[in-house]
Short mmCIF file of N, CA and C in Angstrom, two decimals:
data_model
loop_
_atom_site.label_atom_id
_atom_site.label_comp_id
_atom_site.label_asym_id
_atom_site.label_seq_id
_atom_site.Cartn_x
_atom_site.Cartn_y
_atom_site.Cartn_z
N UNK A 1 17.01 -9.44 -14.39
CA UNK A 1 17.25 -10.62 -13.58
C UNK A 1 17.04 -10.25 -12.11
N UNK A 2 16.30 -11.45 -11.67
CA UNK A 2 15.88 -10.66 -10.14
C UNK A 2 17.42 -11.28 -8.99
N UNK A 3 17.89 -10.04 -7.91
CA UNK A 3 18.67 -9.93 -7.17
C UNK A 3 18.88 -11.80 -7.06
N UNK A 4 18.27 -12.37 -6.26
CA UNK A 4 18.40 -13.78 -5.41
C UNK A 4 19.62 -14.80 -7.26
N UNK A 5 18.39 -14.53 -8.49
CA UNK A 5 19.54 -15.06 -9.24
C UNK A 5 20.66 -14.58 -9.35
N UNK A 6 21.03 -13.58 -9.64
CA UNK A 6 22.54 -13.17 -9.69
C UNK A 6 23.37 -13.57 -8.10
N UNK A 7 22.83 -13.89 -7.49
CA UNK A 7 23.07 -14.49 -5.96
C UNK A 7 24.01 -15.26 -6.24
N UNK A 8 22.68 -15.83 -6.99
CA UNK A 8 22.86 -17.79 -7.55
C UNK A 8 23.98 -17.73 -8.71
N UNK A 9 23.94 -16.85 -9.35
CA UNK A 9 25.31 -17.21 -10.28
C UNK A 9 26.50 -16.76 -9.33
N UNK A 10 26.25 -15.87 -8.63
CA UNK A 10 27.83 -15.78 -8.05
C UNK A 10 28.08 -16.63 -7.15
N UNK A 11 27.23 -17.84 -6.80
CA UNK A 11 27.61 -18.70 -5.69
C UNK A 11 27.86 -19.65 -6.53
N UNK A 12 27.71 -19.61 -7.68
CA UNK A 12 27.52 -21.33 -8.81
C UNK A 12 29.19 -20.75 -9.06
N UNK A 13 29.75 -19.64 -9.34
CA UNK A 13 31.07 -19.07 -9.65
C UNK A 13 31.89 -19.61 -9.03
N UNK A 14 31.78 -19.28 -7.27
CA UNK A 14 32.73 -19.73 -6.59
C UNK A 14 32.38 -21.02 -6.27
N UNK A 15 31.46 -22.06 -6.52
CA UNK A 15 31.40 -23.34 -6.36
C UNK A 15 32.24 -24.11 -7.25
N UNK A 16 32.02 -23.98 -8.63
CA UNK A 16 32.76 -24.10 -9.58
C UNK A 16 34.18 -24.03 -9.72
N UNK A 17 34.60 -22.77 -9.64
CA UNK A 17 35.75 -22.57 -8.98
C UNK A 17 36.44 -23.71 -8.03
N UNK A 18 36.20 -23.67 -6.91
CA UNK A 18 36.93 -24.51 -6.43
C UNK A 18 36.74 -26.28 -6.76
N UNK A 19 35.67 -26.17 -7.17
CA UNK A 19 35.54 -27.59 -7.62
C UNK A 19 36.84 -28.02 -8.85
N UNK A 20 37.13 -26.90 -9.77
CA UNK A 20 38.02 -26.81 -10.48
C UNK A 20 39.23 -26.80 -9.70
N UNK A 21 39.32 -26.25 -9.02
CA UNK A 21 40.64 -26.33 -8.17
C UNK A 21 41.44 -27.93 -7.60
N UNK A 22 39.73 -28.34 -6.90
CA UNK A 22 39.84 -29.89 -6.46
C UNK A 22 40.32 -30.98 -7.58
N UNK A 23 39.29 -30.74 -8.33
CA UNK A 23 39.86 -31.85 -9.71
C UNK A 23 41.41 -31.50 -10.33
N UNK A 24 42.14 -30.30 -10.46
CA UNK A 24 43.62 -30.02 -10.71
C UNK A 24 43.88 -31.13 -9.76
N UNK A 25 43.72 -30.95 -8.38
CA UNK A 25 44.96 -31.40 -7.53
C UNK A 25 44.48 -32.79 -7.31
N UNK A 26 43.57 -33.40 -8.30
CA UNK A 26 43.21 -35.00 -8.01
C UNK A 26 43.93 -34.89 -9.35
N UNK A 27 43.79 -34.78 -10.35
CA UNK A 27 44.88 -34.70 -11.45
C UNK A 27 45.87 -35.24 -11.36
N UNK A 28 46.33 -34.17 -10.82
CA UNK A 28 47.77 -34.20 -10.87
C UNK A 28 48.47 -35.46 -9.55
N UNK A 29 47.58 -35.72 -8.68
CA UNK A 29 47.97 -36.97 -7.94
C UNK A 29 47.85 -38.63 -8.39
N UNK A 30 46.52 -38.39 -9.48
CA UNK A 30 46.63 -39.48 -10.12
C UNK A 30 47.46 -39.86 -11.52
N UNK A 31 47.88 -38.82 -11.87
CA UNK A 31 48.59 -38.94 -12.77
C UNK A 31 49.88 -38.95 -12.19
N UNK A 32 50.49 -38.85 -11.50
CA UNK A 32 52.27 -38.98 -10.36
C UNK A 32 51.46 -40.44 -10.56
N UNK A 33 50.60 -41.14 -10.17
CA UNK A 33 50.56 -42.74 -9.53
C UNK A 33 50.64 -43.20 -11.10
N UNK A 34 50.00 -43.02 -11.79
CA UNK A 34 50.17 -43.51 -13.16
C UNK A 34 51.62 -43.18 -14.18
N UNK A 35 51.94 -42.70 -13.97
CA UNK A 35 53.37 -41.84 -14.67
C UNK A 35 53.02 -40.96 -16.30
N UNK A 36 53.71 -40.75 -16.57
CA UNK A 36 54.09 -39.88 -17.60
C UNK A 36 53.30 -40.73 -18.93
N UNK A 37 54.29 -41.49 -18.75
CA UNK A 37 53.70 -42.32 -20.23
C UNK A 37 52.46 -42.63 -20.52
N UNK A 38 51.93 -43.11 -19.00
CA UNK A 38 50.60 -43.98 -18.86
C UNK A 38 49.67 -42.69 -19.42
N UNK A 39 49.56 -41.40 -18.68
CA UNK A 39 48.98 -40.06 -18.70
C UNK A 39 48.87 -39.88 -20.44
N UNK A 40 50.40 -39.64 -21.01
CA UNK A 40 50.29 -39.73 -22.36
C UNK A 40 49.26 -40.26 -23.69
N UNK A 41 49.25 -41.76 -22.51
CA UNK A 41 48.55 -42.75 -23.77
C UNK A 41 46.76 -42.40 -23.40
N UNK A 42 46.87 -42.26 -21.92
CA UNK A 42 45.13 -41.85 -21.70
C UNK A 42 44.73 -40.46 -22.71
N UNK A 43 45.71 -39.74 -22.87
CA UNK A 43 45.54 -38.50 -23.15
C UNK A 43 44.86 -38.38 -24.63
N UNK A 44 45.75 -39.65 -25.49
CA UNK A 44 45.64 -39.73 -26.91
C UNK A 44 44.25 -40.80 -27.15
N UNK A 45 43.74 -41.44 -25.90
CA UNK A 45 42.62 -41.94 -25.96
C UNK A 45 41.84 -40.93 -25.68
N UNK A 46 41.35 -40.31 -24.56
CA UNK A 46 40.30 -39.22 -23.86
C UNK A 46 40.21 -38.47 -25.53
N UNK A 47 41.20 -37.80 -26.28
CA UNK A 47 41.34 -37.08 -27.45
C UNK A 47 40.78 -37.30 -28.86
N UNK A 48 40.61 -39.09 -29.09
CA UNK A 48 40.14 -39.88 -29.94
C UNK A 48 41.12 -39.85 -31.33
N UNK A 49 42.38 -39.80 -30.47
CA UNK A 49 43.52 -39.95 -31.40
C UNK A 49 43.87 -41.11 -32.31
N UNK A 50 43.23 -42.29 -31.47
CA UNK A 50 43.48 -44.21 -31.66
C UNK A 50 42.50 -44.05 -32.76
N UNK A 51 43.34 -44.97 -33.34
CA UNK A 51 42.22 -45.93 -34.56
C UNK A 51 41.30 -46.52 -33.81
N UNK A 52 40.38 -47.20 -34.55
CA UNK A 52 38.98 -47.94 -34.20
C UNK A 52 39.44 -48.96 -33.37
N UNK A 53 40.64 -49.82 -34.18
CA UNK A 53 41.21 -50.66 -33.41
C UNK A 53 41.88 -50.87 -31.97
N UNK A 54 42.72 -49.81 -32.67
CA UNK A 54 43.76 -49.15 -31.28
C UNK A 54 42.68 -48.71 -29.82
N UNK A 55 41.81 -48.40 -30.25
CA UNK A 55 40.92 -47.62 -29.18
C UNK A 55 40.31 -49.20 -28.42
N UNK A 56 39.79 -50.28 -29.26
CA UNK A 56 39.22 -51.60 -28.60
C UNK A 56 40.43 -52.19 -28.36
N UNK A 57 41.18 -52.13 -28.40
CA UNK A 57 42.60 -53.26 -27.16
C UNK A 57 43.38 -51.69 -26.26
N UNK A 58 43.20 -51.03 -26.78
CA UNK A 58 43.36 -50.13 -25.55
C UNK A 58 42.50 -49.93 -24.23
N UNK A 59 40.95 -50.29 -24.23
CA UNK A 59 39.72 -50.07 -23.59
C UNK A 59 39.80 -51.38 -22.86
N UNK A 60 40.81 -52.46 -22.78
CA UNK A 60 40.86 -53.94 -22.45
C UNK A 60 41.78 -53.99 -21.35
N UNK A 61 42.77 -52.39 -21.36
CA UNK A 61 43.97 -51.98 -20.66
C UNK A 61 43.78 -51.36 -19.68
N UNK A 62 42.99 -50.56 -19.49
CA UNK A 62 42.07 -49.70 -18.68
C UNK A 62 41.62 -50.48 -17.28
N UNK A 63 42.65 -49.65 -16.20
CA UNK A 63 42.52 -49.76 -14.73
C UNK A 63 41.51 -49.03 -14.21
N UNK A 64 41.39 -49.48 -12.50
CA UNK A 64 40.58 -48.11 -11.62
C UNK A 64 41.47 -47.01 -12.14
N UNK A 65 42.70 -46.57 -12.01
CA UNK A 65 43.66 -45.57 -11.87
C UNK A 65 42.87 -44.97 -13.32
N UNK A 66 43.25 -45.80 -14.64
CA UNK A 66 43.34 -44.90 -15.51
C UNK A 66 41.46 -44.53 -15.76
N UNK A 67 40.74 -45.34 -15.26
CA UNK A 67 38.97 -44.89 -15.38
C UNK A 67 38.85 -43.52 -14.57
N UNK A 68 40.00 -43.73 -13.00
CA UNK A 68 39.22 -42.59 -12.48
C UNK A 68 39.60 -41.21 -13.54
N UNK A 69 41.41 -41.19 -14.01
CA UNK A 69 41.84 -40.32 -14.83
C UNK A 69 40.92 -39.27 -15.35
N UNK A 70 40.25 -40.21 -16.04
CA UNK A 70 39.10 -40.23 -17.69
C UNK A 70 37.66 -39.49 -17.03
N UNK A 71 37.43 -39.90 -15.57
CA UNK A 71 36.15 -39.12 -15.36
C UNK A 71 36.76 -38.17 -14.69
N UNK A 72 37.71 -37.97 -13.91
CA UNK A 72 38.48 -36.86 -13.48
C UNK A 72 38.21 -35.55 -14.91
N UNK A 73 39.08 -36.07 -16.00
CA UNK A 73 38.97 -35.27 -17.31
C UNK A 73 37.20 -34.60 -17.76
N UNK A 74 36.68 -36.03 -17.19
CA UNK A 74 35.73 -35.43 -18.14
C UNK A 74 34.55 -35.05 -16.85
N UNK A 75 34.51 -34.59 -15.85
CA UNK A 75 34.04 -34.01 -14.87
C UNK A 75 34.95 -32.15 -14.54
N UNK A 76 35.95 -32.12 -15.19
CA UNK A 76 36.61 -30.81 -14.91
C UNK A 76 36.12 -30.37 -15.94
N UNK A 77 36.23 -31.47 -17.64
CA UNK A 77 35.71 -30.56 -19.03
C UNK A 77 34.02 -29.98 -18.53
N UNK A 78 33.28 -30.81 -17.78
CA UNK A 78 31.85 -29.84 -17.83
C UNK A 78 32.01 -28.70 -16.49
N UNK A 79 33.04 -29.27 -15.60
CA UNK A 79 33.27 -27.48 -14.67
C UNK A 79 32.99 -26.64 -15.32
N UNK A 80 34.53 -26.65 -16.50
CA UNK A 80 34.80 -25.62 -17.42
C UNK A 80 33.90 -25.11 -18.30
N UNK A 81 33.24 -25.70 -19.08
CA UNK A 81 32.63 -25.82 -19.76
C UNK A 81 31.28 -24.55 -19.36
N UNK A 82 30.78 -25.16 -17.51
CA UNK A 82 29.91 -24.56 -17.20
C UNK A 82 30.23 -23.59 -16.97
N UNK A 83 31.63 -22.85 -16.08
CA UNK A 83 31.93 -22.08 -15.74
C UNK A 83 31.88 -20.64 -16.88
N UNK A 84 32.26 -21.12 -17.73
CA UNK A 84 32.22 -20.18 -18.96
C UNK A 84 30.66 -19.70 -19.34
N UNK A 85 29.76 -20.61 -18.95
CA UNK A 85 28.46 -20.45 -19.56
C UNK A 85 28.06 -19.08 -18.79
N UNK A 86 28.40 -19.52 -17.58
CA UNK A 86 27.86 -18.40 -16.27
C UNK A 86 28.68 -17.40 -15.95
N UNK A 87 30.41 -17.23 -16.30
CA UNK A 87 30.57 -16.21 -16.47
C UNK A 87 30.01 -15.58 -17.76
N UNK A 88 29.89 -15.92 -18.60
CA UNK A 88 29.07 -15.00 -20.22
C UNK A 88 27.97 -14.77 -20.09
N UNK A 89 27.15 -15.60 -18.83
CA UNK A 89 25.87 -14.85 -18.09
C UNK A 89 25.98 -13.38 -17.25
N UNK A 90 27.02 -13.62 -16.72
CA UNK A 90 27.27 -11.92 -15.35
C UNK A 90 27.77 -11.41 -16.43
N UNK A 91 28.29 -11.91 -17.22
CA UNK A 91 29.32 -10.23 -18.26
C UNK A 91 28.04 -9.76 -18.59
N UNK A 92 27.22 -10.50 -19.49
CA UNK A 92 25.81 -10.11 -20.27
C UNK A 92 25.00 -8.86 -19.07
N UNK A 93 24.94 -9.91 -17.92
CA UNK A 93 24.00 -8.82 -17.29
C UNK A 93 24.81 -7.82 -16.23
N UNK A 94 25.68 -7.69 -16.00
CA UNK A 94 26.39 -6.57 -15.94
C UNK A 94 26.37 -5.54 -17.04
N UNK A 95 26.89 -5.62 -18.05
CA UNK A 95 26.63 -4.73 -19.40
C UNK A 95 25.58 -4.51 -19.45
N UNK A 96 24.39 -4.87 -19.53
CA UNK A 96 23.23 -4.45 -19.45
C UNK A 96 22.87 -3.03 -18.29
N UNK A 97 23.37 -3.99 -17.37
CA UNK A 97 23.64 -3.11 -16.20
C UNK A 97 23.69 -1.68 -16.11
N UNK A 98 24.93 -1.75 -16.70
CA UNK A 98 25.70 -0.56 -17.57
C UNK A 98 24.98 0.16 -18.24
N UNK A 99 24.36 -0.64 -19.21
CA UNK A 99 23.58 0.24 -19.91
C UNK A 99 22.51 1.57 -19.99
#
């Protein structure tokens, strides 16, 4: 791997990173505005816990608050998601490294 990419993964690391950081602390502020319960019931929707039913009069309930929730969730799941990809990229080529 040439120098400038491994650059690029260690800057995609700490981008990531804090982007993960940002979405925790939008989290956790939109969920204080929504409460406990509300968080709960998004939780068992985002999860695909609801029946077929339950899921179409639940989707009828659905605020700004609880939409932003849901892309909040599902903008940290591809952080994560990525973050893992690209650390199992530097482990790979480190070990190699090593080698």
């Amino acid at each position: 791997m040439k120098p400038e990419d491994e650059e690029f993964l260690h800057d995609m690391v700490i981008q990531l990173d804090e982007t993960i950081r940002k979405l925790v602390i939008e989290e956790r502020e939109i969920s204080e505005k929504l409460g406990a319960v509300r968080v709960e019931e998004l939780k068992e929707f985002w999860q695909q816990a609801l029946s077929e039913e339950e899921e179409r009069f639940f989707r009828i309930t659905l605020d700004y608050w609880d939409r932003t929730l849901i892309r909040v969730w599902a903008h940290s799941s591809r952080a994560h998601d990525t973050r893992v990809r690209v650390g199992h990229t530097l482990m790979k080529l480190n070990s190699k490294l090593k080698a």
